[in-house]
Each structure stands twice: as C-alpha cells, then as structure tokens.
mmCIF file of C-alpha atoms in Angstrom:
data_model
loop_
_atom_site.group_PDB
_atom_site.id
_atom_site.type_symbol
_atom_site.label_atom_id
_atom_site.label_comp_id
_atom_site.label_asym_id
_atom_site.label_seq_id
_atom_site.Cartn_x
_atom_site.Cartn_y
_atom_site.Cartn_z
ATOM 1 C CA UNK A 1320 -159.264 -25.420 3.663
ATOM 2 C CA UNK A 1321 -156.596 -27.561 2.212
ATOM 3 C CA UNK A 1322 -158.640 -27.785 -0.839
ATOM 4 C CA UNK A 1323 -158.834 -24.170 -1.224
ATOM 5 C CA UNK A 1324 -155.068 -23.556 -0.485
ATOM 6 C CA UNK A 1325 -154.080 -26.323 -3.210
ATOM 7 C CA UNK A 1326 -156.597 -24.433 -5.709
ATOM 8 C CA UNK A 1327 -154.887 -21.045 -5.008
ATOM 9 C CA UNK A 1328 -151.567 -22.534 -5.611
ATOM 10 C CA UNK A 1329 -152.474 -24.345 -8.789
ATOM 11 C CA UNK A 1330 -154.047 -21.104 -9.940
ATOM 12 C CA UNK A 1331 -151.137 -18.923 -9.166
ATOM 13 C CA UNK A 1332 -149.010 -21.576 -11.352
ATOM 14 C CA UNK A 1333 -151.446 -21.107 -14.126
ATOM 15 C CA UNK A 1334 -151.167 -17.417 -14.153
ATOM 16 C CA UNK A 1335 -147.457 -17.456 -14.051
ATOM 17 C CA UNK A 1336 -147.175 -19.727 -17.176
ATOM 18 C CA UNK A 1337 -149.905 -17.815 -18.824
ATOM 19 C CA UNK A 1338 -148.168 -14.496 -18.782
ATOM 20 C CA UNK A 1339 -146.582 -14.022 -22.254
ATOM 21 C CA UNK A 1340 -144.174 -10.963 -21.179
ATOM 22 C CA UNK A 1341 -145.030 -8.985 -24.244
ATOM 23 C CA UNK A 1342 -143.039 -5.915 -24.310
ATOM 24 C CA UNK A 1343 -140.526 -6.834 -21.576
ATOM 25 C CA UNK A 1344 -137.449 -6.780 -23.644
ATOM 26 C CA UNK A 1345 -135.035 -4.264 -25.246
ATOM 27 C CA UNK A 1346 -134.120 -4.278 -28.833
ATOM 28 C CA UNK A 1347 -137.338 -6.007 -30.406
ATOM 29 C CA UNK A 1348 -135.913 -5.388 -33.914
ATOM 30 C CA UNK A 1349 -133.705 -8.144 -33.352
ATOM 31 C CA UNK A 1350 -136.520 -10.450 -33.874
ATOM 32 C CA UNK A 1351 -137.542 -8.962 -37.334
ATOM 33 C CA UNK A 1352 -137.486 -11.255 -40.412
ATOM 34 C CA UNK A 1353 -134.333 -10.766 -42.628
ATOM 35 C CA UNK A 1354 -134.466 -11.348 -46.132
ATOM 36 C CA UNK A 1355 -137.346 -11.720 -48.603
ATOM 37 C CA UNK A 1356 -136.696 -15.534 -49.188
ATOM 38 C CA UNK A 1357 -136.987 -16.469 -45.458
ATOM 39 C CA UNK A 1358 -139.670 -14.111 -44.599
ATOM 40 C CA UNK A 1359 -142.004 -15.234 -47.716
ATOM 41 C CA UNK A 1360 -141.516 -18.842 -46.676
ATOM 42 C CA UNK A 1361 -143.246 -17.813 -43.266
ATOM 43 C CA UNK A 1362 -139.875 -17.440 -41.338
ATOM 44 C CA UNK A 1363 -139.623 -21.265 -41.255
ATOM 45 C CA UNK A 1364 -136.099 -21.207 -42.356
ATOM 46 C CA UNK A 1365 -133.843 -22.353 -39.368
ATOM 47 C CA UNK A 1366 -133.322 -25.794 -41.069
ATOM 48 C CA UNK A 1367 -133.449 -24.459 -44.564
ATOM 49 C CA UNK A 1368 -130.940 -21.634 -44.046
ATOM 50 C CA UNK A 1369 -128.361 -22.196 -46.953
ATOM 51 C CA UNK A 1370 -127.787 -18.760 -48.259
ATOM 52 C CA UNK A 1371 -126.279 -15.437 -46.785
ATOM 53 C CA UNK A 1372 -129.374 -14.748 -44.686
ATOM 54 C CA UNK A 1373 -128.300 -17.750 -42.526
ATOM 55 C CA UNK A 1374 -126.212 -15.330 -40.790
ATOM 56 C CA UNK A 1375 -129.396 -14.193 -39.009
ATOM 57 C CA UNK A 1376 -131.502 -17.314 -39.085
ATOM 58 C CA UNK A 1377 -129.027 -20.072 -38.126
ATOM 59 C CA UNK A 1378 -125.203 -19.252 -38.563
ATOM 60 C CA UNK A 1379 -124.411 -22.958 -39.008
ATOM 61 C CA UNK A 1380 -126.272 -22.750 -42.252
ATOM 62 C CA UNK A 1381 -123.558 -20.789 -44.088
ATOM 63 C CA UNK A 1382 -121.056 -23.715 -43.984
ATOM 64 C CA UNK A 1383 -123.332 -25.455 -46.329
ATOM 65 C CA UNK A 1384 -123.163 -22.828 -49.039
ATOM 66 C CA UNK A 1385 -121.061 -23.879 -51.960
ATOM 67 C CA UNK A 1386 -120.182 -20.395 -52.790
ATOM 68 C CA UNK A 1387 -119.415 -17.028 -51.381
ATOM 69 C CA UNK A 1388 -122.144 -14.549 -51.183
ATOM 70 C CA UNK A 1389 -123.251 -11.031 -50.489
ATOM 71 C CA UNK A 1390 -126.564 -9.457 -50.155
ATOM 72 C CA UNK A 1391 -128.649 -6.457 -49.276
ATOM 73 C CA UNK A 1392 -132.211 -6.237 -48.126
ATOM 74 C CA UNK A 1393 -134.618 -3.367 -47.745
ATOM 75 C CA UNK A 1394 -137.637 -3.941 -45.543
ATOM 76 C CA UNK A 1395 -140.411 -1.263 -45.743
ATOM 77 C CA UNK A 1396 -142.352 -1.574 -42.606
ATOM 78 C CA UNK A 1397 -145.460 0.025 -41.611
ATOM 79 C CA UNK A 1398 -145.627 3.533 -39.892
ATOM 80 C CA UNK A 1399 -142.580 4.600 -42.348
ATOM 81 C CA UNK A 1400 -140.252 2.332 -40.343
ATOM 82 C CA UNK A 1401 -137.310 0.958 -42.505
ATOM 83 C CA UNK A 1402 -135.085 -1.912 -41.830
ATOM 84 C CA UNK A 1403 -131.901 -2.243 -43.895
ATOM 85 C CA UNK A 1404 -129.749 -5.330 -43.735
ATOM 86 C CA UNK A 1405 -126.368 -6.353 -45.417
ATOM 87 C CA UNK A 1406 -124.360 -9.464 -45.213
ATOM 88 C CA UNK A 1407 -121.546 -11.442 -46.684
ATOM 89 C CA UNK A 1408 -120.163 -14.848 -46.103
ATOM 90 C CA UNK A 1409 -116.982 -16.222 -47.628
ATOM 91 C CA UNK A 1410 -116.350 -19.930 -47.866
ATOM 92 C CA UNK A 1411 -112.744 -20.601 -46.642
ATOM 93 C CA UNK A 1412 -113.064 -24.407 -47.789
ATOM 94 C CA UNK A 1413 -112.154 -26.722 -45.330
ATOM 95 C CA UNK A 1414 -111.429 -24.155 -42.716
ATOM 96 C CA UNK A 1415 -114.964 -23.238 -42.416
ATOM 97 C CA UNK A 1416 -117.016 -20.196 -43.478
ATOM 98 C CA UNK A 1417 -116.883 -16.571 -42.126
ATOM 99 C CA UNK A 1418 -119.501 -14.077 -42.238
ATOM 100 C CA UNK A 1419 -120.244 -10.395 -41.522
ATOM 101 C CA UNK A 1420 -123.572 -8.559 -41.113
ATOM 102 C CA UNK A 1421 -125.001 -5.109 -40.392
ATOM 103 C CA UNK A 1422 -128.651 -4.366 -39.538
ATOM 104 C CA UNK A 1423 -129.942 -0.821 -39.346
ATOM 105 C CA UNK A 1424 -133.533 0.318 -38.288
ATOM 106 C CA UNK A 1425 -134.675 3.686 -39.095
ATOM 107 C CA UNK A 1426 -137.810 5.075 -37.411
ATOM 108 C CA UNK A 1427 -138.169 8.270 -39.572
ATOM 109 C CA UNK A 1428 -137.876 11.799 -38.143
ATOM 110 C CA UNK A 1429 -139.765 12.688 -34.981
ATOM 111 C CA UNK A 1430 -140.451 16.220 -33.492
ATOM 112 C CA UNK A 1431 -139.070 17.147 -30.315
ATOM 113 C CA UNK A 1432 -141.732 18.275 -27.715
ATOM 114 C CA UNK A 1433 -141.297 19.262 -24.063
ATOM 115 C CA UNK A 1434 -143.599 19.893 -21.163
ATOM 116 C CA UNK A 1435 -143.090 23.667 -21.636
ATOM 117 C CA UNK A 1436 -143.419 23.396 -25.490
ATOM 118 C CA UNK A 1437 -145.839 20.637 -26.190
ATOM 119 C CA UNK A 1438 -146.348 22.004 -29.878
ATOM 120 C CA UNK A 1439 -142.749 21.354 -30.550
ATOM 121 C CA UNK A 1440 -139.406 22.943 -30.092
ATOM 122 C CA UNK A 1441 -138.561 23.175 -33.857
ATOM 123 C CA UNK A 1442 -136.099 20.380 -33.487
ATOM 124 C CA UNK A 1443 -136.396 16.867 -34.688
ATOM 125 C CA UNK A 1444 -134.486 13.614 -34.057
ATOM 126 C CA UNK A 1445 -134.333 10.122 -35.501
ATOM 127 C CA UNK A 1446 -134.369 7.119 -33.332
ATOM 128 C CA UNK A 1447 -132.276 4.280 -34.665
ATOM 129 C CA UNK A 1448 -131.402 0.594 -33.814
ATOM 130 C CA UNK A 1449 -128.213 -1.028 -35.046
ATOM 131 C CA UNK A 1450 -126.742 -4.665 -34.949
ATOM 132 C CA UNK A 1451 -123.342 -5.471 -35.965
ATOM 133 C CA UNK A 1452 -122.282 -9.249 -36.233
ATOM 134 C CA UNK A 1453 -119.437 -11.485 -36.858
ATOM 135 C CA UNK A 1454 -119.939 -15.199 -37.776
ATOM 136 C CA UNK A 1455 -118.298 -18.340 -38.054
ATOM 137 C CA UNK A 1456 -119.466 -21.846 -39.172
ATOM 138 C CA UNK A 1457 -117.739 -25.117 -39.581
ATOM 139 C CA UNK A 1458 -118.779 -28.546 -40.822
ATOM 140 C CA UNK A 1459 -118.060 -31.107 -38.114
ATOM 141 C CA UNK A 1460 -119.017 -33.961 -40.304
ATOM 142 C CA UNK A 1461 -120.614 -34.390 -43.673
ATOM 143 C CA UNK A 1462 -124.022 -34.115 -41.951
ATOM 144 C CA UNK A 1463 -123.508 -32.050 -38.953
ATOM 145 C CA UNK A 1464 -122.632 -28.230 -38.774
ATOM 146 C CA UNK A 1465 -122.057 -25.551 -35.908
ATOM 147 C CA UNK A 1466 -122.024 -21.913 -36.090
ATOM 148 C CA UNK A 1467 -122.222 -18.773 -34.017
ATOM 149 C CA UNK A 1468 -122.437 -15.097 -33.992
ATOM 150 C CA UNK A 1469 -120.814 -12.390 -31.714
ATOM 151 C CA UNK A 1470 -122.930 -8.978 -32.189
ATOM 152 C CA UNK A 1471 -122.943 -5.643 -30.880
ATOM 153 C CA UNK A 1472 -126.370 -4.143 -30.374
ATOM 154 C CA UNK A 1473 -127.053 -0.250 -30.087
ATOM 155 C CA UNK A 1474 -130.350 1.651 -29.601
ATOM 156 C CA UNK A 1475 -130.387 5.451 -29.775
ATOM 157 C CA UNK A 1476 -133.335 7.800 -28.841
ATOM 158 C CA UNK A 1477 -132.055 11.487 -29.447
ATOM 159 C CA UNK A 1478 -129.167 11.979 -27.090
ATOM 160 C CA UNK A 1479 -129.457 8.663 -25.247
ATOM 161 C CA UNK A 1480 -128.593 5.248 -25.999
ATOM 162 C CA UNK A 1481 -128.158 1.789 -24.852
ATOM 163 C CA UNK A 1482 -125.826 -1.242 -25.795
ATOM 164 C CA UNK A 1483 -125.388 -4.752 -25.412
ATOM 165 C CA UNK A 1484 -123.117 -7.639 -26.429
ATOM 166 C CA UNK A 1485 -124.856 -10.877 -27.408
ATOM 167 C CA UNK A 1486 -124.178 -14.176 -29.144
ATOM 168 C CA UNK A 1487 -126.267 -16.592 -31.372
ATOM 169 C CA UNK A 1488 -125.480 -20.337 -31.537
ATOM 170 C CA UNK A 1489 -126.878 -22.755 -34.173
ATOM 171 C CA UNK A 1490 -126.793 -26.384 -35.387
ATOM 172 C CA UNK A 1491 -127.797 -28.196 -38.502
ATOM 173 C CA UNK A 1492 -128.267 -31.909 -39.148
ATOM 174 C CA UNK A 1493 -128.889 -33.195 -42.655
ATOM 175 C CA UNK A 1494 -130.138 -36.694 -42.938
ATOM 176 C CA UNK A 1495 -130.649 -39.101 -46.108
ATOM 177 C CA UNK A 1496 -134.238 -39.221 -45.795
ATOM 178 C CA UNK A 1497 -135.811 -36.896 -48.622
ATOM 179 C CA UNK A 1498 -133.068 -34.358 -47.480
ATOM 180 C CA UNK A 1499 -134.656 -33.932 -44.110
ATOM 181 C CA UNK A 1500 -132.822 -31.168 -42.070
ATOM 182 C CA UNK A 1501 -132.988 -30.438 -38.527
ATOM 183 C CA UNK A 1502 -132.011 -27.005 -37.268
ATOM 184 C CA UNK A 1503 -131.670 -25.338 -33.853
ATOM 185 C CA UNK A 1504 -130.678 -22.022 -32.660
ATOM 186 C CA UNK A 1505 -130.638 -19.957 -29.438
ATOM 187 C CA UNK A 1506 -130.488 -16.215 -30.400
ATOM 188 C CA UNK A 1507 -129.764 -12.980 -28.637
ATOM 189 C CA UNK A 1508 -128.080 -14.438 -25.531
ATOM 190 C CA UNK A 1509 -126.264 -11.403 -24.075
ATOM 191 C CA UNK A 1510 -126.253 -8.405 -21.553
ATOM 192 C CA UNK A 1511 -129.033 -6.315 -20.418
ATOM 193 C CA UNK A 1512 -129.581 -2.913 -22.157
ATOM 194 C CA UNK A 1513 -130.002 0.299 -20.141
ATOM 195 C CA UNK A 1514 -130.731 3.703 -21.732
ATOM 196 C CA UNK A 1515 -128.215 6.411 -20.615
ATOM 197 C CA UNK A 1516 -127.397 9.905 -21.862
ATOM 198 C CA UNK A 1517 -127.733 13.626 -21.246
ATOM 199 C CA UNK A 1518 -131.450 13.525 -21.813
ATOM 200 C CA UNK A 1519 -132.074 11.846 -18.497
ATOM 201 C CA UNK A 1520 -130.700 14.988 -16.591
ATOM 202 C CA UNK A 1521 -133.538 17.167 -15.501
ATOM 203 C CA UNK A 1522 -134.029 20.240 -13.141
ATOM 204 C CA UNK A 1523 -135.916 19.180 -10.063
ATOM 205 C CA UNK A 1524 -137.728 21.086 -7.193
ATOM 206 C CA UNK A 1525 -137.394 19.109 -3.817
ATOM 207 C CA UNK A 1526 -140.523 20.987 -2.622
ATOM 208 C CA UNK A 1527 -142.688 22.751 -4.990
ATOM 209 C CA UNK A 1528 -144.885 24.059 -2.138
ATOM 210 C CA UNK A 1529 -142.101 25.943 -0.674
ATOM 211 C CA UNK A 1530 -141.460 29.463 -2.028
ATOM 212 C CA UNK A 1531 -137.966 30.607 -2.311
ATOM 213 C CA UNK A 1532 -136.188 27.294 -2.288
ATOM 214 C CA UNK A 1533 -133.901 26.048 -5.354
ATOM 215 C CA UNK A 1534 -136.276 24.780 -7.833
ATOM 216 C CA UNK A 1535 -133.436 24.019 -10.454
ATOM 217 C CA UNK A 1536 -131.450 21.150 -8.687
ATOM 218 C CA UNK A 1537 -129.867 19.085 -11.224
ATOM 219 C CA UNK A 1538 -130.960 15.585 -11.096
ATOM 220 C CA UNK A 1539 -130.811 12.483 -13.206
ATOM 221 C CA UNK A 1540 -133.507 10.070 -14.045
ATOM 222 C CA UNK A 1541 -132.900 6.447 -13.301
ATOM 223 C CA UNK A 1542 -134.013 4.028 -15.986
ATOM 224 C CA UNK A 1543 -134.303 0.216 -15.727
ATOM 225 C CA UNK A 1544 -132.562 -2.547 -17.577
ATOM 226 C CA UNK A 1545 -134.002 -4.824 -19.752
ATOM 227 C CA UNK A 1546 -132.808 -8.182 -21.305
ATOM 228 C CA UNK A 1547 -132.676 -8.851 -24.921
ATOM 229 C CA UNK A 1548 -135.283 -10.784 -26.723
ATOM 230 C CA UNK A 1549 -133.966 -14.442 -26.204
ATOM 231 C CA UNK A 1550 -135.324 -16.875 -28.571
ATOM 232 C CA UNK A 1551 -134.972 -20.742 -28.865
ATOM 233 C CA UNK A 1552 -135.983 -22.066 -32.113
ATOM 234 C CA UNK A 1553 -136.254 -25.528 -33.522
ATOM 235 C CA UNK A 1554 -136.897 -26.388 -37.225
ATOM 236 C CA UNK A 1555 -137.503 -28.997 -39.879
ATOM 237 C CA UNK A 1556 -137.275 -29.026 -43.560
ATOM 238 C CA UNK A 1557 -137.515 -31.477 -46.142
ATOM 239 C CA UNK A 1558 -137.548 -31.644 -50.016
ATOM 240 C CA UNK A 1559 -140.412 -34.132 -51.256
ATOM 241 C CA UNK A 1560 -139.661 -33.154 -54.721
ATOM 242 C CA UNK A 1561 -135.994 -32.995 -55.845
ATOM 243 C CA UNK A 1562 -135.420 -33.172 -59.603
ATOM 244 C CA UNK A 1563 -132.818 -32.028 -62.004
ATOM 245 C CA UNK A 1564 -135.062 -28.815 -62.702
ATOM 246 C CA UNK A 1565 -137.615 -28.996 -60.159
ATOM 247 C CA UNK A 1566 -137.450 -28.810 -56.326
ATOM 248 C CA UNK A 1567 -140.202 -28.369 -53.560
ATOM 249 C CA UNK A 1568 -139.080 -27.461 -50.142
ATOM 250 C CA UNK A 1569 -141.398 -27.675 -47.029
ATOM 251 C CA UNK A 1570 -140.386 -26.117 -43.602
ATOM 252 C CA UNK A 1571 -141.690 -25.629 -40.165
ATOM 253 C CA UNK A 1572 -140.241 -23.792 -37.127
ATOM 254 C CA UNK A 1573 -141.232 -24.014 -33.464
ATOM 255 C CA UNK A 1574 -140.350 -20.833 -31.460
ATOM 256 C CA UNK A 1575 -140.035 -20.278 -27.719
ATOM 257 C CA UNK A 1576 -139.151 -16.636 -26.852
ATOM 258 C CA UNK A 1577 -138.892 -15.039 -23.543
ATOM 259 C CA UNK A 1578 -141.042 -12.179 -24.267
ATOM 260 C CA UNK A 1579 -144.153 -14.079 -25.849
ATOM 261 C CA UNK A 1580 -145.858 -17.295 -26.083
ATOM 262 C CA UNK A 1581 -144.835 -20.108 -28.112
ATOM 263 C CA UNK A 1582 -145.794 -20.060 -31.947
ATOM 264 C CA UNK A 1583 -144.965 -22.107 -34.986
ATOM 265 C CA UNK A 1584 -144.129 -20.823 -38.695
ATOM 266 C CA UNK A 1585 -144.804 -22.848 -41.716
ATOM 267 C CA UNK A 1586 -143.431 -22.126 -45.369
ATOM 268 C CA UNK A 1587 -142.708 -23.657 -48.801
ATOM 269 C CA UNK A 1588 -140.553 -22.798 -51.774
ATOM 270 C CA UNK A 1589 -140.907 -24.258 -55.370
ATOM 271 C CA UNK A 1590 -137.830 -23.622 -57.559
ATOM 272 C CA UNK A 1591 -137.680 -24.579 -61.132
ATOM 273 C CA UNK A 1592 -134.756 -24.608 -63.605
ATOM 274 C CA UNK A 1593 -132.726 -22.952 -60.839
ATOM 275 C CA UNK A 1594 -134.271 -19.527 -62.163
ATOM 276 C CA UNK A 1595 -137.533 -18.791 -60.758
ATOM 277 C CA UNK A 1596 -138.657 -19.634 -57.065
ATOM 278 C CA UNK A 1597 -142.060 -19.259 -55.776
ATOM 279 C CA UNK A 1598 -142.707 -19.070 -51.986
ATOM 280 C CA UNK A 1599 -145.473 -18.946 -49.389
ATOM 281 C CA UNK A 1600 -145.957 -19.332 -45.852
ATOM 282 C CA UNK A 1601 -147.865 -18.634 -42.615
ATOM 283 C CA UNK A 1602 -146.199 -16.820 -39.456
ATOM 284 C CA UNK A 1603 -147.085 -17.042 -35.710
ATOM 285 C CA UNK A 1604 -149.510 -19.935 -35.753
ATOM 286 C CA UNK A 1605 -151.082 -20.394 -32.264
ATOM 287 C CA UNK A 1606 -150.133 -16.681 -31.089
ATOM 288 C CA UNK A 1607 -153.325 -15.073 -30.352
ATOM 289 C CA UNK A 1608 -151.840 -11.456 -30.004
ATOM 290 C CA UNK A 1609 -150.027 -11.367 -33.287
ATOM 291 C CA UNK A 1610 -150.974 -9.557 -36.446
ATOM 292 C CA UNK A 1611 -148.484 -11.526 -38.579
ATOM 293 C CA UNK A 1612 -149.839 -14.101 -40.946
ATOM 294 C CA UNK A 1613 -149.802 -14.863 -44.706
ATOM 295 C CA UNK A 1614 -146.565 -14.412 -46.456
ATOM 296 C CA UNK A 1615 -145.851 -14.493 -50.402
ATOM 297 C CA UNK A 1616 -142.755 -13.959 -52.402
ATOM 298 C CA UNK A 1617 -140.659 -14.841 -55.332
ATOM 299 C CA UNK A 1618 -137.096 -14.960 -56.546
ATOM 300 C CA UNK A 1619 -135.038 -14.855 -59.714
ATOM 301 C CA UNK A 1620 -131.524 -16.196 -60.146
ATOM 302 C CA UNK A 1621 -129.170 -15.712 -63.069
ATOM 303 C CA UNK A 1622 -125.680 -17.010 -63.559
ATOM 304 C CA UNK A 1623 -123.597 -14.219 -65.376
ATOM 305 C CA UNK A 1624 -120.872 -16.702 -65.521
ATOM 306 C CA UNK A 1625 -119.858 -20.129 -63.896
ATOM 307 C CA UNK A 1626 -118.134 -18.122 -61.064
ATOM 308 C CA UNK A 1627 -120.579 -15.194 -60.753
ATOM 309 C CA UNK A 1628 -124.298 -15.202 -60.099
ATOM 310 C CA UNK A 1629 -126.981 -12.543 -59.342
ATOM 311 C CA UNK A 1630 -130.097 -13.111 -57.573
ATOM 312 C CA UNK A 1631 -133.198 -10.844 -56.854
ATOM 313 C CA UNK A 1632 -136.050 -11.528 -54.091
ATOM 314 C CA UNK A 1633 -139.207 -10.028 -53.188
ATOM 315 C CA UNK A 1634 -141.530 -10.509 -50.288
ATOM 316 C CA UNK A 1635 -145.272 -9.511 -49.299
ATOM 317 C CA UNK A 1636 -146.254 -9.987 -45.410
ATOM 318 C CA UNK A 1637 -149.656 -9.331 -44.297
ATOM 319 C CA UNK A 1638 -149.788 -7.569 -40.877
ATOM 320 C CA UNK A 1639 -153.627 -7.450 -40.363
ATOM 321 C CA UNK A 1640 -154.714 -4.231 -38.964
ATOM 322 C CA UNK A 1641 -151.302 -2.772 -39.487
ATOM 323 C CA UNK A 1642 -151.653 -3.372 -43.038
ATOM 324 C CA UNK A 1643 -148.606 -4.963 -44.810
ATOM 325 C CA UNK A 1644 -144.907 -4.753 -45.244
ATOM 326 C CA UNK A 1645 -142.753 -5.531 -48.285
ATOM 327 C CA UNK A 1646 -139.016 -6.622 -48.537
ATOM 328 C CA UNK A 1647 -136.691 -6.345 -51.588
ATOM 329 C CA UNK A 1648 -133.179 -7.846 -51.838
ATOM 330 C CA UNK A 1649 -130.444 -8.165 -54.368
ATOM 331 C CA UNK A 1650 -127.366 -10.294 -53.992
ATOM 332 C CA UNK A 1651 -124.464 -11.830 -55.673
ATOM 333 C CA UNK A 1652 -122.791 -15.386 -55.454
ATOM 334 C CA UNK A 1653 -119.126 -15.443 -56.258
#
C-alpha cells in the first residue's frame, strides 16, 4: 500500500511538471520576435543586443550602443496578421540611455456574426494588440550594464478590451574572453488582463421553460483574468572572429516561460567591411509543440556621413505547417 501511495505521489509530481500551460496567458504577441536581425539569428539575442531592438530583447543592451538610433520594422506573419514595431533610443553619454518603443499587432478585418445572424450582420471589426514602452539603461561599470522597461499593454476585440501594466528587467556582462557576453532578462512581469466592455452585456432568460416571463433581463458575462507571458531568458554570445573587416558572432539563448516548456535558440551573424551581414539561426530547440525552426536573413549598412548611417534588414522564418513569415526593417544611426 505504501509503495502504491508513493508511486501515485511521484506520478502526480511528474504530471504537474510535465504540463506546459500552452495558451494559459494573455497578450501572447508580447513574445513575438522583434527586428529582422535578432529574428534571423534564431532569437538568440539577449547577450548580443546592441542595437535599437535591444529595447525588446534586453533593455540593458542599449547602454552599449555608441550612437542614438531609430528603427521601424514590419512583420508579415501568417493568416494575414501583421506586426509593426517602432523604437528609438537616445544616448545621454555618462547619464545612460533612454528609449521609447511602440508595437502594434493587426489581425485584419473579421466579419461580425451572431446566434441570430450566423451568416453575418454586415458589420466588421479589427482586433488589435498594442504595447507602449519606456526604457532606461545604464553602465554600472565598463563591463556590467542594467536596464528596464515600463510598458502599457492593451488588447481590443470589437467593443471590449483588456489592459495591463508590466515591466522588463535586463542585465548584460562583457568579459575579455573573445568578447564573451552574458545576458539575462525577465520579461512581462505585471498585472493580469481581463476583458471588459459592452459586448459582454447580453439579454438573458432566467427560465426559458416558463411562458410569459421576462426573457430580456440585462446580464453581463463574467470573464476570467489571465497573466502575462512571463519569460526568464539567459543568453551567451561570443565573437570567435573579430578582425578589422570581418566579425563572426555566435549566440545561444535559454528560455523558461510560464506558458510553455523550456527551449533553446541558437544563431550566428557574419559581418564584413561593416557593410553586409549574413545571419542564420534555429528557434525553439527541445520544444516539441512548436512550428518555429530555421531562420535566415541579411543586413546592409551605409554611412551617409560620419554622424548619420542607414541600415536595412530582412529576415525569413520557417513556420512548418503554417508556412513562413518575413520581416523587413529600416533604421538610422545618428
């Protein structure tokens, strides 16, 4: 009997830790990859983040950027879903670096249907998600940096919406060993989200079997609250080749989310003459229920003047049964 009881206890623990909790969080768009450069490196970017997309990947990274920068990226996802993201960071010298970013997810137009009119009412609506973030980062020493985001998150479906306030925290350490960098972040630590709005009001019949009673009592549907997709990420990056006109960067990120199992991202970037960059990576290693995988991309940099530079990035990401997605970005350094 004791052996059976012990076996049942161990089995219950195994089942508990085996649950991935997929689909148990709100605002999953917060986990989407931002920027063709980081995405084409397989999302292995938390220790490499040194451009304006560090606002998303590791806010501590913007303190290592030598110039101020601004970027706009367009992500053509599957099922006509589009994600636009824009960010800017300003280097304040010894006072640190500040940043601002805005992300907007557009699901496209959807026709309104009801129980009474299942073929459509003639109306349409566009679900949308939005995140607005303010960032500050500072170099505590010549090798250690810290940074954080405070952000407002909103999801809207027709006449109902949900909002949350969250924060990201990041650290970055740079060693002398082949430029080895170690980064860590905790993302989307904030309040729960709960849908509310006039779409939740319905007419309800307390007793549909009774004739003559009031069948149009105004009632409101009660919705559950859901946490944000909290993610803890640790990454390593190294430059095994770093010459005057050639640089090879290798990166690896390890992810521990609250709504899925642990996974690993790997990636690389080869840059020559500070003009052309070639990138590749692989996302979601060790994750059995993911369609993500191979990523490829390139970037072009051109200095218009010593004080002004232009860069363009592109990324292709394989999504298995869901086909693929593409990202484009254009930005300036100033």
